[in-house]
mmCIF file of C-alpha atoms and ligand atoms in Angstrom:
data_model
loop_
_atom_site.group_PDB
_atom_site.id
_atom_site.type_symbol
_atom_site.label_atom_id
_atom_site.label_comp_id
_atom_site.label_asym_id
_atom_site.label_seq_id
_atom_site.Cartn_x
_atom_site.Cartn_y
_atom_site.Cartn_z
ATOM 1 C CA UNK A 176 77.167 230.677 181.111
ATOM 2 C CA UNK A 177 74.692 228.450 179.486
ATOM 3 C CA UNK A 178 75.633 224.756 178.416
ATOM 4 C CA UNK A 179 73.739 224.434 175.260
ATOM 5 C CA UNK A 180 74.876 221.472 174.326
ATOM 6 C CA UNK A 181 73.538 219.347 177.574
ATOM 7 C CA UNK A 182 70.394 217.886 177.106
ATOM 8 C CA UNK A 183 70.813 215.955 180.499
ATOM 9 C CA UNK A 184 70.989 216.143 184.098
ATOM 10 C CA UNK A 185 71.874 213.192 186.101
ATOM 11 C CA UNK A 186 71.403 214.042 190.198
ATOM 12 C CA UNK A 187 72.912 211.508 191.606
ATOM 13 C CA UNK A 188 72.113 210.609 195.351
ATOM 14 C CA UNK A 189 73.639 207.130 195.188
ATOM 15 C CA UNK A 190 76.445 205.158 193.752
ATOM 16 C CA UNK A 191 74.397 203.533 191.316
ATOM 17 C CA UNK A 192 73.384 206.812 189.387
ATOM 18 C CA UNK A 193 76.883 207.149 188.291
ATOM 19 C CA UNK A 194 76.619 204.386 185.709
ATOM 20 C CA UNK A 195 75.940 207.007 182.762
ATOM 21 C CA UNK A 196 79.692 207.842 183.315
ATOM 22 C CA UNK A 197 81.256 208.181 179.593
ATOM 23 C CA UNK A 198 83.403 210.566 177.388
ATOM 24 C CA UNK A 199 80.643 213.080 176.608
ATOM 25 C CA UNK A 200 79.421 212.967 180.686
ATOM 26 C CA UNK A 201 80.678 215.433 182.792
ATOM 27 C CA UNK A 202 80.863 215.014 186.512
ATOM 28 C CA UNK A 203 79.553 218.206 188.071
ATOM 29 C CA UNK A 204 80.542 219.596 191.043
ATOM 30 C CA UNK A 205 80.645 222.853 191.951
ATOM 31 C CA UNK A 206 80.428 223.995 188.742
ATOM 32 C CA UNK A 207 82.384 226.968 188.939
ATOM 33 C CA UNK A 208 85.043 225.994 185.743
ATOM 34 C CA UNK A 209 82.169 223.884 184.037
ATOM 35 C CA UNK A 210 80.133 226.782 183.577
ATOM 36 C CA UNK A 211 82.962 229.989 182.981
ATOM 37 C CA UNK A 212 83.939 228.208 179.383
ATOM 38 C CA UNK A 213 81.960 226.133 176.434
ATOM 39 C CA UNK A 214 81.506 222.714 176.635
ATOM 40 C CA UNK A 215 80.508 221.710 173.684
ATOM 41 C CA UNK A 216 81.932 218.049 173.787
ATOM 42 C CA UNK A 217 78.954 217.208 176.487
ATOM 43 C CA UNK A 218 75.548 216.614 176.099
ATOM 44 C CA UNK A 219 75.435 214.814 179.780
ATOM 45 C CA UNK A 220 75.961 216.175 183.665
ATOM 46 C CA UNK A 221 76.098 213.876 186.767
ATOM 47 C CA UNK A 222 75.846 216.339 189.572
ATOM 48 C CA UNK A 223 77.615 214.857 192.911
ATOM 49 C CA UNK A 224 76.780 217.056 195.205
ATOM 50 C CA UNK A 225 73.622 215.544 196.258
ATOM 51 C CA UNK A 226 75.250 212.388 197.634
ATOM 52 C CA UNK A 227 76.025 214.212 200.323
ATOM 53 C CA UNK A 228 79.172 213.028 201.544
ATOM 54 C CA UNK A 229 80.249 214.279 205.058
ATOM 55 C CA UNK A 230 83.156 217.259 204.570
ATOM 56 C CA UNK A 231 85.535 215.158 206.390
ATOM 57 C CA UNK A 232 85.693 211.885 208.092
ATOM 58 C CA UNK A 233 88.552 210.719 210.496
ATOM 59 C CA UNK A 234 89.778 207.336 209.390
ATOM 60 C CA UNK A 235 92.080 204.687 211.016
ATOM 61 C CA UNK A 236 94.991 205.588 209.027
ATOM 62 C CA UNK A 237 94.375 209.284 208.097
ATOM 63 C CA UNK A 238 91.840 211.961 207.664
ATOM 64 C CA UNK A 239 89.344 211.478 204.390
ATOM 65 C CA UNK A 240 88.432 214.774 202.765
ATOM 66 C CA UNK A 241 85.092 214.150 200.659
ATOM 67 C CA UNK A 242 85.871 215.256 196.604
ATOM 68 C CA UNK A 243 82.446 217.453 197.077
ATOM 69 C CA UNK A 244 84.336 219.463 200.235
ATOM 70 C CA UNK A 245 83.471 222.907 199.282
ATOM 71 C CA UNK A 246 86.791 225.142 199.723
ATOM 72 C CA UNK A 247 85.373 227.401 201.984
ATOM 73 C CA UNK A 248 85.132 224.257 204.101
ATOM 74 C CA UNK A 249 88.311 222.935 203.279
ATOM 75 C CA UNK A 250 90.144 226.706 204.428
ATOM 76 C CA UNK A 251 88.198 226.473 207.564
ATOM 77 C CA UNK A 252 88.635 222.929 208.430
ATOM 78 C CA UNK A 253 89.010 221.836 212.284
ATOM 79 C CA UNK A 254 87.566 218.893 211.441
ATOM 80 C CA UNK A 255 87.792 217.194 215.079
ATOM 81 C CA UNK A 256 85.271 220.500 216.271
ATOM 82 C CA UNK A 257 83.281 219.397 212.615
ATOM 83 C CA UNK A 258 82.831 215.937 214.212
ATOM 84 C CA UNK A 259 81.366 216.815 217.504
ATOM 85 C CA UNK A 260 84.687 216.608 219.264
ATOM 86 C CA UNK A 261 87.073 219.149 220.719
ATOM 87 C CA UNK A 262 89.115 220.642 217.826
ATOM 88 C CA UNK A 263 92.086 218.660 216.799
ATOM 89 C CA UNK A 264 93.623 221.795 215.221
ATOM 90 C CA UNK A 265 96.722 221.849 217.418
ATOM 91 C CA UNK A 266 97.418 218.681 216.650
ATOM 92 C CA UNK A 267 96.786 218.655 213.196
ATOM 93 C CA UNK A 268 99.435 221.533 212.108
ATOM 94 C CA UNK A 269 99.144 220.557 208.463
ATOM 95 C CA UNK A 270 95.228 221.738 208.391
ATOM 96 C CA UNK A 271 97.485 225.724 208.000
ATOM 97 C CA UNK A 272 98.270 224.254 204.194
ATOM 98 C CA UNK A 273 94.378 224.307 203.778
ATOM 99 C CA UNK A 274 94.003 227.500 204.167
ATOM 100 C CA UNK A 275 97.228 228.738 202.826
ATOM 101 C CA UNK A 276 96.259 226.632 199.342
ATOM 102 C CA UNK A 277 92.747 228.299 198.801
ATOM 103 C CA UNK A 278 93.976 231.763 199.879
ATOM 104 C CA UNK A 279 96.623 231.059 196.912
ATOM 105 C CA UNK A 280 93.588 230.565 194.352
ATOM 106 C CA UNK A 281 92.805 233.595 192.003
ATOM 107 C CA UNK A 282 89.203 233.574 193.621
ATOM 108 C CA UNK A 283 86.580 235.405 195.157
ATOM 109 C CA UNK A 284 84.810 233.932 198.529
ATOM 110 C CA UNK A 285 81.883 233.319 196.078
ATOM 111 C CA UNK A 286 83.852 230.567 194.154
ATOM 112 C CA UNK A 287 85.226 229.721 197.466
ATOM 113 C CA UNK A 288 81.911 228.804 198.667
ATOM 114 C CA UNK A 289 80.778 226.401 195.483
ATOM 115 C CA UNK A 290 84.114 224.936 194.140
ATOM 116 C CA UNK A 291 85.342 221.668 195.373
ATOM 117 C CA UNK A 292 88.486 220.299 196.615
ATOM 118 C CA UNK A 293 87.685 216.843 194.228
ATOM 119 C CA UNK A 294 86.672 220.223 190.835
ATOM 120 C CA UNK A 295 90.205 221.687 192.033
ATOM 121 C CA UNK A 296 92.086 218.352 191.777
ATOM 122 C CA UNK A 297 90.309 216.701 188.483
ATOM 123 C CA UNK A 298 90.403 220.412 186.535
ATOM 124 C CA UNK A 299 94.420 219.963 187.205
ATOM 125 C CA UNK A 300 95.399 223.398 186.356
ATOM 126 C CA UNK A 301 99.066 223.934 186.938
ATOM 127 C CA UNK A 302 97.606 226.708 189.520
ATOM 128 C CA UNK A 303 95.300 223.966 191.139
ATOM 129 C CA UNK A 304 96.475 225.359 194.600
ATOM 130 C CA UNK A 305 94.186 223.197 196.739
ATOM 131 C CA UNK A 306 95.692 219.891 194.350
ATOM 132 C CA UNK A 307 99.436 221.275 195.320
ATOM 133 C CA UNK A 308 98.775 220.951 199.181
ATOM 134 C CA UNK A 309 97.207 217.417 198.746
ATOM 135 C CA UNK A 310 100.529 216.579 196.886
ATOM 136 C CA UNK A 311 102.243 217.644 199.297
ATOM 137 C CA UNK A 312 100.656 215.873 202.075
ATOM 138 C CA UNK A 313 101.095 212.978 200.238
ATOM 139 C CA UNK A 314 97.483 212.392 200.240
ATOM 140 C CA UNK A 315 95.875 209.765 197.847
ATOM 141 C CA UNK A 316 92.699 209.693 195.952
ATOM 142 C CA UNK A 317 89.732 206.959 196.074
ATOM 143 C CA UNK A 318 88.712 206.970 192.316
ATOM 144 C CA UNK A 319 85.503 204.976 191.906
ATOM 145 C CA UNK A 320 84.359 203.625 188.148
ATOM 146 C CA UNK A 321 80.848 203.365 186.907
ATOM 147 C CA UNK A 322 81.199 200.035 187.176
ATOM 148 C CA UNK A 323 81.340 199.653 190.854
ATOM 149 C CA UNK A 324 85.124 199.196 190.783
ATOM 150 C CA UNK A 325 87.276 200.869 193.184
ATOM 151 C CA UNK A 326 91.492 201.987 193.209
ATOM 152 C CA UNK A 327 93.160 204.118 194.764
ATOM 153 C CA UNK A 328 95.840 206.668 192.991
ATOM 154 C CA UNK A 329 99.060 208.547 194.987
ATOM 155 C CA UNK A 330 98.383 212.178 194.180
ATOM 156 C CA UNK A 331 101.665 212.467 193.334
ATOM 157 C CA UNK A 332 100.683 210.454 190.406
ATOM 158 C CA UNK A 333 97.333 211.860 189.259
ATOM 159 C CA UNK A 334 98.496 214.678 187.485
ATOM 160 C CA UNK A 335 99.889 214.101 183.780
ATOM 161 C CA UNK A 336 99.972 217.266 182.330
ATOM 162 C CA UNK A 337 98.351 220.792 182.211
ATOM 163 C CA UNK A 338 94.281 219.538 182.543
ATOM 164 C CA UNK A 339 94.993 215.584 182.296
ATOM 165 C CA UNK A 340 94.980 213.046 184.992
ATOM 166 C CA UNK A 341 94.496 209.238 185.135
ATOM 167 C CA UNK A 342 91.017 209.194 185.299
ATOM 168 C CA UNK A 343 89.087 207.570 182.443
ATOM 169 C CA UNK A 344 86.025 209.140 181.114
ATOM 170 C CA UNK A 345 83.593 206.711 183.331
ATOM 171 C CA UNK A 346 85.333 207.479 186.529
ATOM 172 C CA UNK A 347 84.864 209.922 189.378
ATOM 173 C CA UNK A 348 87.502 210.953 192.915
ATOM 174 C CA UNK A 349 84.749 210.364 195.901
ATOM 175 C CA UNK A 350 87.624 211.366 198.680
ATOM 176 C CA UNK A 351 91.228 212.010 199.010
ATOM 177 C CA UNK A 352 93.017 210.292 202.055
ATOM 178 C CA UNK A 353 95.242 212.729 204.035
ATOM 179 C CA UNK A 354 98.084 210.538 206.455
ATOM 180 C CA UNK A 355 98.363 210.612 210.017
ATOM 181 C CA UNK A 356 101.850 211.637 208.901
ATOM 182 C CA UNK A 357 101.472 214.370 207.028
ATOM 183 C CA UNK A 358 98.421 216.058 209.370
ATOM 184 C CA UNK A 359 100.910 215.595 212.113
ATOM 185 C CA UNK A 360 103.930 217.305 210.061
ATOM 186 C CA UNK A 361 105.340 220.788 210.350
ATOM 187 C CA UNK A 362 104.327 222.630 206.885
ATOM 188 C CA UNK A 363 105.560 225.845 205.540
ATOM 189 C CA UNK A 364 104.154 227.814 202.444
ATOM 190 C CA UNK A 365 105.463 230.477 199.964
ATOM 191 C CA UNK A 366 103.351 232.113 197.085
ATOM 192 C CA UNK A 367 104.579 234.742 194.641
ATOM 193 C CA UNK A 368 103.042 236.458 191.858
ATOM 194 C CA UNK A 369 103.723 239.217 189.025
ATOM 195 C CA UNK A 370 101.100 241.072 190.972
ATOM 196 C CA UNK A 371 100.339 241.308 194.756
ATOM 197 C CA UNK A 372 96.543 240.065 194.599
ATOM 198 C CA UNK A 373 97.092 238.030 191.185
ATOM 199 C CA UNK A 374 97.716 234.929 189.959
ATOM 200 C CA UNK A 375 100.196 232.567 191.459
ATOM 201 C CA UNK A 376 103.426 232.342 189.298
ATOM 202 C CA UNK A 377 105.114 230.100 192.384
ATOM 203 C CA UNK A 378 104.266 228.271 194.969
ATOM 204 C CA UNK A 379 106.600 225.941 197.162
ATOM 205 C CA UNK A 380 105.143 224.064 200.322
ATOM 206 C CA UNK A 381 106.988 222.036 202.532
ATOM 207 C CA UNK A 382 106.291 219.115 204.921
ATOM 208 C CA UNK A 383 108.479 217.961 206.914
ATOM 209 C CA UNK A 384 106.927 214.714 209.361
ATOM 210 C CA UNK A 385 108.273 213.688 212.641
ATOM 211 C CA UNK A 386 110.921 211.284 211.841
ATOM 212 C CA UNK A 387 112.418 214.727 210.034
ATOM 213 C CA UNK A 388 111.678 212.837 206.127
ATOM 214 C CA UNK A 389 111.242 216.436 204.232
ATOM 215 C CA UNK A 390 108.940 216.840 201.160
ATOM 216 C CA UNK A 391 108.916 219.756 198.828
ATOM 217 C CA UNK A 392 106.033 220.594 196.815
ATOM 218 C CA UNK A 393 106.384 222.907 193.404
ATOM 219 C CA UNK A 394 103.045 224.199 192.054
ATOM 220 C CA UNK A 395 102.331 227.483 189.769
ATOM 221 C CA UNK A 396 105.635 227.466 188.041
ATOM 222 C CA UNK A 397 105.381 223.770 186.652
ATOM 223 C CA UNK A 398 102.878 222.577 184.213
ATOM 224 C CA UNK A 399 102.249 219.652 187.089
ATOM 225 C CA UNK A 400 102.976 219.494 190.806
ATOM 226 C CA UNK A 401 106.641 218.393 191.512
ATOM 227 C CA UNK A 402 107.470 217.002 194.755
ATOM 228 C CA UNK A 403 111.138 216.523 195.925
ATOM 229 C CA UNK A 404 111.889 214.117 198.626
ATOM 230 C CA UNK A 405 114.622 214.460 201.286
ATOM 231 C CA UNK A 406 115.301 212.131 204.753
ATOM 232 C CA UNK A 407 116.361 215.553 206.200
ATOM 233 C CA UNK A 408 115.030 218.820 206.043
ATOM 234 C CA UNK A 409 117.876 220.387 202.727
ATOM 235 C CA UNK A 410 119.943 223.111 202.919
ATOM 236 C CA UNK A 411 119.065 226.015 200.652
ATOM 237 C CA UNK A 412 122.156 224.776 198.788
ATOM 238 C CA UNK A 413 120.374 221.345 198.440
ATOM 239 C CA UNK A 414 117.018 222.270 197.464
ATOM 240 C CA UNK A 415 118.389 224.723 194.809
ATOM 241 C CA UNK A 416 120.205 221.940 192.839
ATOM 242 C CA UNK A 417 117.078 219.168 193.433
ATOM 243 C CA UNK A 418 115.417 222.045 191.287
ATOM 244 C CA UNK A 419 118.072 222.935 188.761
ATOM 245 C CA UNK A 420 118.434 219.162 188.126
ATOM 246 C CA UNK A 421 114.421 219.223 187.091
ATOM 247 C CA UNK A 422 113.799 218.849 182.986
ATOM 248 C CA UNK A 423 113.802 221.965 181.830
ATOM 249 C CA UNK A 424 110.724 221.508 180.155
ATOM 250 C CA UNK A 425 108.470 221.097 184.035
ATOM 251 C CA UNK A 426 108.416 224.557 184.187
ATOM 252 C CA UNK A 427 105.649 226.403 183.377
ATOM 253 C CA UNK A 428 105.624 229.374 180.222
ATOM 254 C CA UNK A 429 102.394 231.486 179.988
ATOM 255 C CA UNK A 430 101.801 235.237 180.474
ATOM 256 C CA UNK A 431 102.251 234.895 184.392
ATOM 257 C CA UNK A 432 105.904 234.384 184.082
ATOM 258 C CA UNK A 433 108.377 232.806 181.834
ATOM 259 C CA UNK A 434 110.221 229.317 182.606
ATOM 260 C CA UNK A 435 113.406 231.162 183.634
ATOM 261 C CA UNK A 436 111.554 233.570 185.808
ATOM 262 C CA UNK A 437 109.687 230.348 187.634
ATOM 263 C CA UNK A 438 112.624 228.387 188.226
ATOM 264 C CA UNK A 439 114.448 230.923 189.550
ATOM 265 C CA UNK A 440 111.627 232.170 192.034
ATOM 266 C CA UNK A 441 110.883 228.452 192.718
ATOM 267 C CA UNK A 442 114.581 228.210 194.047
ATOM 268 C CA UNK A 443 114.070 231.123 196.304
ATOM 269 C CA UNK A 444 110.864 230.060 197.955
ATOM 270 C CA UNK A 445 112.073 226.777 198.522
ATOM 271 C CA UNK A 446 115.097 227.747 199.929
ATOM 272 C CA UNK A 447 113.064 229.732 202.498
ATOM 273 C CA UNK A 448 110.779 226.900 202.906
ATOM 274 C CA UNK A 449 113.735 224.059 203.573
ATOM 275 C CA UNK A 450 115.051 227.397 206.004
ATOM 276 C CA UNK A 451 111.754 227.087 208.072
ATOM 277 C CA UNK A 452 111.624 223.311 208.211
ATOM 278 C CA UNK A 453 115.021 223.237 209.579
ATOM 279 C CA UNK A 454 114.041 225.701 212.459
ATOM 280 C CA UNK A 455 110.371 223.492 213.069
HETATM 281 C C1 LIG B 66 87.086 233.562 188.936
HETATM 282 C C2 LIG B 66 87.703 232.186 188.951
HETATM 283 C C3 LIG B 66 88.973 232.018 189.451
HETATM 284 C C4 LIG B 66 89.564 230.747 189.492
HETATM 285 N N1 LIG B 66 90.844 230.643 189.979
HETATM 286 C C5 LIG B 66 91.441 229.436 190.002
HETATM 287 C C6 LIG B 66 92.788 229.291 190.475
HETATM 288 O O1 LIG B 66 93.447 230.254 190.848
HETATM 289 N N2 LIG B 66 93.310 228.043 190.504
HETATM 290 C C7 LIG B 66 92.602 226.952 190.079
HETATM 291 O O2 LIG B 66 93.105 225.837 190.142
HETATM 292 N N3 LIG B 66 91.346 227.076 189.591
HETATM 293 C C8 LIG B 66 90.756 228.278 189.539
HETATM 294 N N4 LIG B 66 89.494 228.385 189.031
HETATM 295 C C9 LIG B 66 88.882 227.193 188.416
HETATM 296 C C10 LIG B 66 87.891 226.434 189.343
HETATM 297 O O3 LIG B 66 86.964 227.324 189.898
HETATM 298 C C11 LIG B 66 88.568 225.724 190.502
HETATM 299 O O4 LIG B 66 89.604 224.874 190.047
HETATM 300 C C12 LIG B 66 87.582 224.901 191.349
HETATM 301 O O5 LIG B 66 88.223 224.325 192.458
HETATM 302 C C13 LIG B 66 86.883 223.830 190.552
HETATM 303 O O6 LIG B 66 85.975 223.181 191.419
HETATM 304 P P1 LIG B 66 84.444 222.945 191.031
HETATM 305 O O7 LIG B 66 83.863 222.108 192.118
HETATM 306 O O8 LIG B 66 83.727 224.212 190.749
HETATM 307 O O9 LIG B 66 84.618 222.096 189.713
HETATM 308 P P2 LIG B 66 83.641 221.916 188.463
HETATM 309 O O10 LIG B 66 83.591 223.155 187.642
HETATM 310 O O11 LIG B 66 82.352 221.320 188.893
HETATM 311 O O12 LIG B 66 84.480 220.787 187.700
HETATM 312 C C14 LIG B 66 85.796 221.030 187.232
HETATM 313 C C15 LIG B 66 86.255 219.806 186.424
HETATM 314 O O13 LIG B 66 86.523 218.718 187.298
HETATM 315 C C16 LIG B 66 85.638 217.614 187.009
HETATM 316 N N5 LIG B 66 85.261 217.085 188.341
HETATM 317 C C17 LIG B 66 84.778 217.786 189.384
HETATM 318 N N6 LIG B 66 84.663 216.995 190.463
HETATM 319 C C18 LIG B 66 85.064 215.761 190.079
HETATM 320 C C19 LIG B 66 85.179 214.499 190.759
HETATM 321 N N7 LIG B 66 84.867 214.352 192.043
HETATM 322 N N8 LIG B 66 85.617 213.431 190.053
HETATM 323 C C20 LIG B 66 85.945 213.568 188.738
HETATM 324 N N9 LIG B 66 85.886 214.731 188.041
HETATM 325 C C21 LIG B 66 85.439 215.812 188.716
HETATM 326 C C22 LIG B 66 84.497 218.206 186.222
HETATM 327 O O14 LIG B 66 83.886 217.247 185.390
HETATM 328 C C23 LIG B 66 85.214 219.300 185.444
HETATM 329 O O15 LIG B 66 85.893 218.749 184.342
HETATM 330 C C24 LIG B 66 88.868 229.620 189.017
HETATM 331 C C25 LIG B 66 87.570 229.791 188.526
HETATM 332 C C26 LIG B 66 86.993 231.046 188.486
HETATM 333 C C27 LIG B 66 85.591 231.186 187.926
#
């Protein structure tokens, strides 16, 4: 739809067009929430996607996934074959949760093709599928500030509430850092829904690295992601009460399921999930 409140378009193609960063700025990406809804706090857009940031680049300690990675990319990714080397897919087993996360998105290939793993993160929709597997693989985000300052923010972290994260009005994600930990890790997935081809109502994913430390990732049936750590892969028994310990009020009530119905399901999955790890 049309934004007729903007009276501005920034494209920026450096880090110094980012300086018009403010509350009634909006970072554009791939626009494909910005322009489904009003937005009739902003009269400003800074469109990234003409920095043109690689997809992926392979780092010392990890692999960096640019915030303007389209999801299409980010489902397909071998990013060794990307890079002009042989694919590092086999040894990367965690790259599956990419896939996995944007097939879990209520979302045609058309949005697959112009929304953006950094749009999927900020927007922080308890459904932010593509956000849930970067929780879970414990990956970080590089937030840069209009001012030229840089930090870097856990994912774990980034997430305060339905649609609020950390980031202040004048700052922007350029990457998220995936660990040579977690791309090495055996992963395992589980999605369920009131409807076969609808939205997500649960979805557990599991990570479990190669000195056997577990991770389990709730997304869908909490209002934020909620990760659960473990030195060994649980037993269903474990897992279960980890989640029945939660506060009550992380899980999520809208017209895809109630709270009781989510924790429940949540319980299931991850039982199956912690099942899987155990056999990896
Ligand atoms: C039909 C349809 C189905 C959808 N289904 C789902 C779903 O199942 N789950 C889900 O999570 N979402 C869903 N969405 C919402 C949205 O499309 C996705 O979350 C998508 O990943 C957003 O990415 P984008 O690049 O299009 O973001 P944009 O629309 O460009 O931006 C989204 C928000 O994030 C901010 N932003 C974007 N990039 C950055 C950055 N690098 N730094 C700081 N802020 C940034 C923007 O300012 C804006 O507030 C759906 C949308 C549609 C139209």
């Amino acid at each position: 739809m049309d934004l007729h409140t903007i009276t501005d378009v920034v494209v920026a193609r450096q880090r110094a067009d980012l300086t018009s960063l403010g509350s009634s700025t909006a970072v554009l990406a791939g626009g494909t929430f910005l322009f489904s809804e009003p937005q009739d706090q902003l009269i400003r857009l800074v469109d990234i996607t003409a920095l043109e940031w690689p997809a992926f680049e392979i780092v010392d300690d990890g692999l960096e996934i640019a915030a303007t990675c389209t999801l299409a990319e980010f489902a397909g990714a071998a990013p060794g074959h990307e890079l002009g080397k042989p694919t590092m897919r086999d040894q990367w087993p965690a790259t599956a949760l990419f896939a996995q996360s944007c097939r879990a998105l209520l979302a045609s290939h058309k949005i697959w093709d112009t929304a953006t793993v950094g749009g999927n993160v900020c927007l922080a929709l308890p459904v932010g599928a593509v956000l849930g597997a970067l929780v879970a693989l414990d990956g970080v985000a590089l937030v840069w500030a209009a001012d030229g300052a840089d930090r870097c923010v856990a994912l774990r972290d980034f997430v305060v509430g339905p649609r609020r994260t950390v980031l202040r009005p004048d700052e922007i994600v350029r990457s998220i850092r995936v660990p040579w930990s977690s791309m090495t890790a055996h992963t395992s997935f589980r999605k369920i829904g009131l409807t076969a081809l609808g939205r997500s109502g649960a979805v557990v994913m599991g990570r479990r690295d190669r000195d056997d430390r577990t991770a389990i990732t709730v997304t869908a049936a909490t209002t934020t992601p909620v990760v659960v750590d473990f030195d060994l892969p649980p037993s269903e028994r474990r897992i279960r009460r980890a989640l029945d310990e939660l506060d009550p009020a992380c899980w999520l009530d809208d017209p895809h399921g109630s709270p009781q119905w989510r924790r429940h399901v949540a319980g299931v999955l991850a039982g199956q999930v912690a099942a899987e790890l155990r056999g990896s």
